[in-house]
PDB file of C-alpha atoms in Angstrom:
ATOM      1  CA  MET A   1      29.958  -7.147 -10.063  1.00 42.00           C
ATOM      2  CA  LYS A   2      26.479  -8.693 -10.211  1.00 39.00           C
ATOM      3  CA  ARG A   3      26.884 -10.097  -6.699  1.00 42.00           C
ATOM      4  CA  SER A   4      27.850  -6.735  -5.252  1.00 40.00           C
ATOM      5  CA  ILE A   5      24.884  -5.008  -6.931  1.00 40.00           C
ATOM      6  CA  PHE A   6      22.526  -7.741  -5.742  1.00 39.00           C
ATOM      7  CA  SER A   7      23.962  -7.530  -2.202  1.00 41.00           C
ATOM      8  CA  LEU A   8      23.598  -3.762  -2.195  1.00 40.00           C
ATOM      9  CA  LEU A   9      19.970  -3.983  -3.368  1.00 39.00           C
ATOM     10  CA  LEU A  10      19.207  -6.604  -0.731  1.00 39.00           C
ATOM     11  CA  ILE A  11      20.742  -4.467   2.026  1.00 39.00           C
ATOM     12  CA  CYS A  12      18.853  -1.364   0.846  1.00 41.00           C
ATOM     13  CA  LEU A  13      15.569  -3.241   0.752  1.00 39.00           C
ATOM     14  CA  SER A  14      16.151  -4.668   4.232  1.00 41.00           C
ATOM     15  CA  LEU A  15      17.009  -1.257   5.663  1.00 36.00           C
ATOM     16  CA  GLN A  16      14.020   0.370   4.019  1.00 42.00           C
ATOM     17  CA  LEU A  17      11.608  -2.235   5.316  1.00 37.00           C
ATOM     18  CA  SER A  18      12.995  -2.169   8.853  1.00 38.00           C
ATOM     19  CA  ALA A  19      13.280   1.608   9.069  1.00 38.00           C
ATOM     20  CA  CYS A  20       9.766   2.314   7.904  1.00 39.00           C
ATOM     21  CA  SER A  21       7.697  -0.081   9.943  1.00 37.00           C
ATOM     22  CA  ASN A  22       5.836   1.384  12.880  1.00 39.00           C
ATOM     23  CA  PRO A  23       4.831  -1.479  15.199  1.00 35.00           C
ATOM     24  CA  LYS A  24       2.097   0.577  16.876  1.00 40.00           C
ATOM     25  CA  SER A  25       0.209   1.359  13.681  1.00 51.00           C
ATOM     26  CA  SER A  26       0.975  -1.282  11.047  1.00 60.00           C
ATOM     27  CA  SER A  27       2.821  -4.505  10.393  1.00 64.00           C
ATOM     28  CA  THR A  28       3.247  -6.993   7.583  1.00 65.00           C
ATOM     29  CA  THR A  29       2.847 -10.765   7.653  1.00 62.00           C
ATOM     30  CA  GLU A  30       2.832 -13.535   5.064  1.00 60.00           C
ATOM     31  CA  TYR A  31      -0.431 -15.407   4.522  1.00 55.00           C
ATOM     32  CA  ASN A  32      -2.042 -18.016   2.370  1.00 51.00           C
ATOM     33  CA  SER A  33      -5.616 -17.959   1.096  1.00 46.00           C
ATOM     34  CA  ASP A  34      -6.853 -19.950   4.130  1.00 51.00           C
ATOM     35  CA  THR A  35      -5.803 -17.215   6.563  1.00 54.00           C
ATOM     36  CA  LEU A  36      -8.809 -14.902   6.142  1.00 59.00           C
ATOM     37  CA  ILE A  37     -10.144 -14.134   9.583  1.00 68.00           C
ATOM     38  CA  LYS A  38     -13.416 -15.952  10.259  1.00 72.00           C
ATOM     39  CA  ASN A  39     -14.964 -13.688  12.918  1.00 76.00           C
ATOM     40  CA  SER A  40     -14.201 -10.416  11.179  1.00 86.00           C
ATOM     41  CA  VAL A  41     -16.278  -7.891   9.265  1.00 93.00           C
ATOM     42  CA  GLU A  42     -15.681  -6.985   5.622  1.00 94.00           C
ATOM     43  CA  ILE A  43     -14.828  -3.271   5.228  1.00 96.00           C
ATOM     44  CA  PRO A  44     -15.889  -1.604   1.946  1.00 97.00           C
ATOM     45  CA  TYR A  45     -13.230   0.353   0.043  1.00 97.00           C
ATOM     46  CA  TYR A  46     -12.388   1.778  -3.325  1.00 94.00           C
ATOM     47  CA  GLN A  47      -8.964   2.044  -4.906  1.00 94.00           C
ATOM     48  CA  GLY A  48      -7.230   5.358  -5.464  1.00 91.00           C
ATOM     49  CA  LYS A  49      -5.913   4.611  -8.948  1.00 89.00           C
ATOM     50  CA  VAL A  50      -5.376   8.155 -10.207  1.00 89.00           C
ATOM     51  CA  TYR A  51      -2.665   9.103  -7.699  1.00 92.00           C
ATOM     52  CA  PHE A  52       1.099   8.736  -7.790  1.00 93.00           C
ATOM     53  CA  ILE A  53       3.822   9.014  -5.166  1.00 95.00           C
ATOM     54  CA  LYS A  54       5.761  12.230  -5.683  1.00 94.00           C
ATOM     55  CA  ASN A  55       9.402  11.978  -6.789  1.00 91.00           C
ATOM     56  CA  THR A  56      10.410  14.041  -3.767  1.00 91.00           C
ATOM     57  CA  VAL A  57       9.339  11.232  -1.396  1.00 92.00           C
ATOM     58  CA  LYS A  58      12.450   9.424  -0.184  1.00 87.00           C
ATOM     59  CA  ASN A  59      10.972   7.459   2.730  1.00 89.00           C
ATOM     60  CA  GLN A  60       8.079   5.058   3.051  1.00 92.00           C
ATOM     61  CA  VAL A  61       4.579   6.517   2.768  1.00 96.00           C
ATOM     62  CA  PRO A  62       2.560   6.210   6.020  1.00 97.00           C
ATOM     63  CA  ALA A  63       0.248   3.188   6.106  1.00 97.00           C
ATOM     64  CA  ARG A  64      -2.726   5.347   7.190  1.00 97.00           C
ATOM     65  CA  ILE A  65      -3.383   8.922   6.145  1.00 97.00           C
ATOM     66  CA  LYS A  66      -6.207  10.837   7.795  1.00 97.00           C
ATOM     67  CA  SER A  67      -5.702  14.409   6.572  1.00 97.00           C
ATOM     68  CA  GLN A  68      -5.414  16.256   3.271  1.00 96.00           C
ATOM     69  CA  SER A  69      -2.211  18.033   4.322  1.00 96.00           C
ATOM     70  CA  VAL A  70      -0.367  14.769   5.049  1.00 97.00           C
ATOM     71  CA  PHE A  71      -1.770  13.226   1.864  1.00 96.00           C
ATOM     72  CA  ASN A  72      -0.489  16.171  -0.216  1.00 95.00           C
ATOM     73  CA  GLN A  73       3.056  15.663   1.140  1.00 96.00           C
ATOM     74  CA  TYR A  74       3.230  12.232  -0.494  1.00 97.00           C
ATOM     75  CA  PHE A  75       0.813  12.089  -3.436  1.00 95.00           C
ATOM     76  CA  GLY A  76       0.049  13.893  -6.656  1.00 91.00           C
ATOM     77  CA  TYR A  77      -2.982  13.527  -8.929  1.00 87.00           C
ATOM     78  CA  ALA A  78      -2.572  12.031 -12.412  1.00 82.00           C
ATOM     79  CA  TYR A  79      -4.744  13.971 -14.819  1.00 76.00           C
ATOM     80  CA  THR A  80      -5.906  11.614 -17.564  1.00 68.00           C
ATOM     81  CA  ALA A  81      -8.809  11.483 -19.977  1.00 60.00           C
ATOM     82  CA  SER A  82     -10.779   9.308 -17.564  1.00 63.00           C
ATOM     83  CA  SER A  83      -9.609  10.809 -14.246  1.00 56.00           C
ATOM     84  CA  TRP A  84     -12.288  13.527 -14.285  1.00 60.00           C
ATOM     85  CA  LYS A  85     -14.788  10.809 -13.224  1.00 62.00           C
ATOM     86  CA  ASN A  86     -12.974  10.218  -9.935  1.00 67.00           C
ATOM     87  CA  ARG A  87     -14.174  12.132  -6.940  1.00 70.00           C
ATOM     88  CA  ALA A  88     -11.850  13.797  -4.473  1.00 84.00           C
ATOM     89  CA  ILE A  89     -11.106  12.152  -1.142  1.00 92.00           C
ATOM     90  CA  ASP A  90     -13.218  13.686   1.631  1.00 94.00           C
ATOM     91  CA  PHE A  91     -10.907  13.550   4.650  1.00 96.00           C
ATOM     92  CA  GLU A  92     -13.757  14.670   6.915  1.00 96.00           C
ATOM     93  CA  LYS A  93     -15.417  11.288   6.308  1.00 97.00           C
ATOM     94  CA  GLU A  94     -12.690   9.125   4.769  1.00 97.00           C
ATOM     95  CA  GLU A  95      -9.118   7.993   5.299  1.00 97.00           C
ATOM     96  CA  VAL A  96      -6.494   6.355   3.102  1.00 98.00           C
ATOM     97  CA  LEU A  97      -4.707   3.038   3.603  1.00 98.00           C
ATOM     98  CA  VAL A  98      -1.424   2.640   1.709  1.00 98.00           C
ATOM     99  CA  TYR A  99       0.742  -0.406   1.106  1.00 97.00           C
ATOM    100  CA  ASP A 100       4.067   1.017  -0.113  1.00 97.00           C
ATOM    101  CA  ALA A 101       6.413  -1.463  -1.816  1.00 95.00           C
ATOM    102  CA  GLY A 102       9.279   1.046  -1.876  1.00 93.00           C
ATOM    103  CA  VAL A 103      11.415   2.010  -4.844  1.00 93.00           C
ATOM    104  CA  VAL A 104      12.246  -1.022  -6.995  1.00 94.00           C
ATOM    105  CA  GLN A 105      13.691  -1.837 -10.410  1.00 95.00           C
ATOM    106  CA  ARG A 106      11.320  -4.703 -11.088  1.00 94.00           C
ATOM    107  CA  SER A 107       7.828  -4.766 -12.522  1.00 95.00           C
ATOM    108  CA  MET A 108       5.303  -5.280  -9.747  1.00 96.00           C
ATOM    109  CA  GLU A 109       1.557  -5.760  -9.448  1.00 96.00           C
ATOM    110  CA  ILE A 110      -0.190  -5.220  -6.097  1.00 97.00           C
ATOM    111  CA  THR A 111      -3.757  -6.505  -5.832  1.00 96.00           C
ATOM    112  CA  PRO A 112      -6.148  -6.183  -2.873  1.00 97.00           C
ATOM    113  CA  VAL A 113      -7.792  -9.432  -1.791  1.00 96.00           C
ATOM    114  CA  ALA A 114      -9.840  -8.334   1.233  1.00 95.00           C
ATOM    115  CA  LEU A 115     -10.069  -5.682   3.920  1.00 96.00           C
ATOM    116  CA  ARG A 116     -11.490  -6.993   7.171  1.00 96.00           C
ATOM    117  CA  GLN A 117     -11.861  -5.658  10.705  1.00 95.00           C
ATOM    118  CA  ASP A 118     -11.448  -7.791  13.807  1.00 91.00           C
ATOM    119  CA  GLY A 119     -12.189  -5.699  16.895  1.00 91.00           C
ATOM    120  CA  ARG A 120      -9.925  -2.639  16.716  1.00 94.00           C
ATOM    121  CA  THR A 121      -7.592  -4.125  14.094  1.00 94.00           C
ATOM    122  CA  LEU A 122      -7.833  -3.729  10.318  1.00 96.00           C
ATOM    123  CA  HIS A 123      -6.457  -6.609   8.250  1.00 96.00           C
ATOM    124  CA  LEU A 124      -5.556  -5.835   4.634  1.00 96.00           C
ATOM    125  CA  PHE A 125      -4.978  -8.993   2.596  1.00 96.00           C
ATOM    126  CA  LEU A 126      -3.107  -8.424  -0.657  1.00 96.00           C
ATOM    127  CA  LYS A 127      -1.075 -10.162  -3.332  1.00 96.00           C
ATOM    128  CA  VAL A 128       2.233  -8.796  -4.554  1.00 96.00           C
ATOM    129  CA  LYS A 129       3.379 -10.218  -7.864  1.00 96.00           C
ATOM    130  CA  SER A 130       7.003  -9.442  -8.751  1.00 94.00           C
ATOM    131  CA  GLY A 131       7.955  -9.536 -12.403  1.00 93.00           C
ATOM    132  CA  ALA A 132      11.025  -9.081 -14.526  1.00 93.00           C
ATOM    133  CA  ALA A 133      13.841  -6.649 -13.830  1.00 93.00           C
ATOM    134  CA  ILE A 134      13.493  -3.264 -15.536  1.00 95.00           C
ATOM    135  CA  ASN A 135      16.013  -0.531 -16.409  1.00 96.00           C
ATOM    136  CA  TYR A 136      14.380   2.218 -14.364  1.00 95.00           C
ATOM    137  CA  SER A 137      13.040   2.753 -10.848  1.00 93.00           C
ATOM    138  CA  ILE A 138       9.371   2.665  -9.928  1.00 93.00           C
ATOM    139  CA  HIS A 139       7.548   3.203  -6.625  1.00 94.00           C
ATOM    140  CA  PRO A 140       4.631   0.733  -6.634  1.00 96.00           C
ATOM    141  CA  PHE A 141       1.888   1.068  -4.036  1.00 97.00           C
ATOM    142  CA  LEU A 142      -1.697   0.158  -3.315  1.00 98.00           C
ATOM    143  CA  MET A 143      -4.081   2.879  -2.102  1.00 97.00           C
ATOM    144  CA  LEU A 144      -7.470   2.078  -0.596  1.00 97.00           C
ATOM    145  CA  ILE A 145      -9.941   4.747   0.460  1.00 97.00           C
ATOM    146  CA  ILE A 146     -12.291   3.801   3.291  1.00 97.00           C
ATOM    147  CA  ASP A 147     -14.751   5.488   5.625  1.00 97.00           C
ATOM    148  CA  LYS A 148     -13.123   6.869   8.793  1.00 96.00           C
ATOM    149  CA  ASN A 149     -12.346   3.957  11.085  1.00 94.00           C
ATOM    150  CA  LYS A 150     -11.603   3.812  14.793  1.00 93.00           C
ATOM    151  CA  ALA A 151      -9.256   0.823  14.506  1.00 94.00           C
ATOM    152  CA  ASP A 152      -5.972   1.202  16.389  1.00 94.00           C
ATOM    153  CA  LYS A 153      -3.888  -1.114  14.270  1.00 96.00           C
ATOM    154  CA  LEU A 154      -3.425  -2.015  10.604  1.00 96.00           C
ATOM    155  CA  ILE A 155      -1.854  -5.331   9.603  1.00 96.00           C
ATOM    156  CA  PHE A 156      -0.842  -6.113   6.021  1.00 96.00           C
ATOM    157  CA  HIS A 157      -1.135  -9.801   5.124  1.00 95.00           C
ATOM    158  CA  VAL A 158       0.967 -10.199   1.990  1.00 95.00           C
ATOM    159  CA  GLN A 159       1.050 -13.157  -0.360  1.00 95.00           C
ATOM    160  CA  GLN A 160       4.205 -12.913  -2.487  1.00 92.00           C
ATOM    161  CA  GLU A 161       4.141 -14.318  -6.024  1.00 88.00           C
ATOM    162  CA  LYS A 162       6.772 -14.470  -8.731  1.00 80.00           C
ATOM    163  CA  ALA A 163       5.656 -13.772 -12.285  1.00 71.00           C
ATOM    164  CA  LYS A 164       5.999 -16.702 -14.636  1.00 64.00           C
TER     165      LYS A 164
END
């Protein structure tokens, strides 16, 4: 029974990852800490921590979102005691980068390491730390808000870690 559930989860994860990648706009690679690109420029960003992926979203969230209408299809705003301090995203001047880990039943922490630009390519370096299995589904993601950028391509460089 455990093998069949594990096999099913593995197949679902593989299908989700392959179905949602768009080779023209974004891709994902493994990296180690020595991989940071030497002749690139650091891009400033801030994290969108007060948003959540709506329960109605069944597919992967786009890696780059440049308009409020597309953003509203995927994200809601979490009203908390401290969220009033956060400013709204100005899509006239800003865009959103999203690393979507998909729906999982495992605790997960996604941390940005660096955002760099090399020519017309953005490189987002991040760490994904997988934890223990949980009894419910979550949809972990990382959202970075940056100034509008003319880059053609976005590459995620992911360093996978297992929680101890």
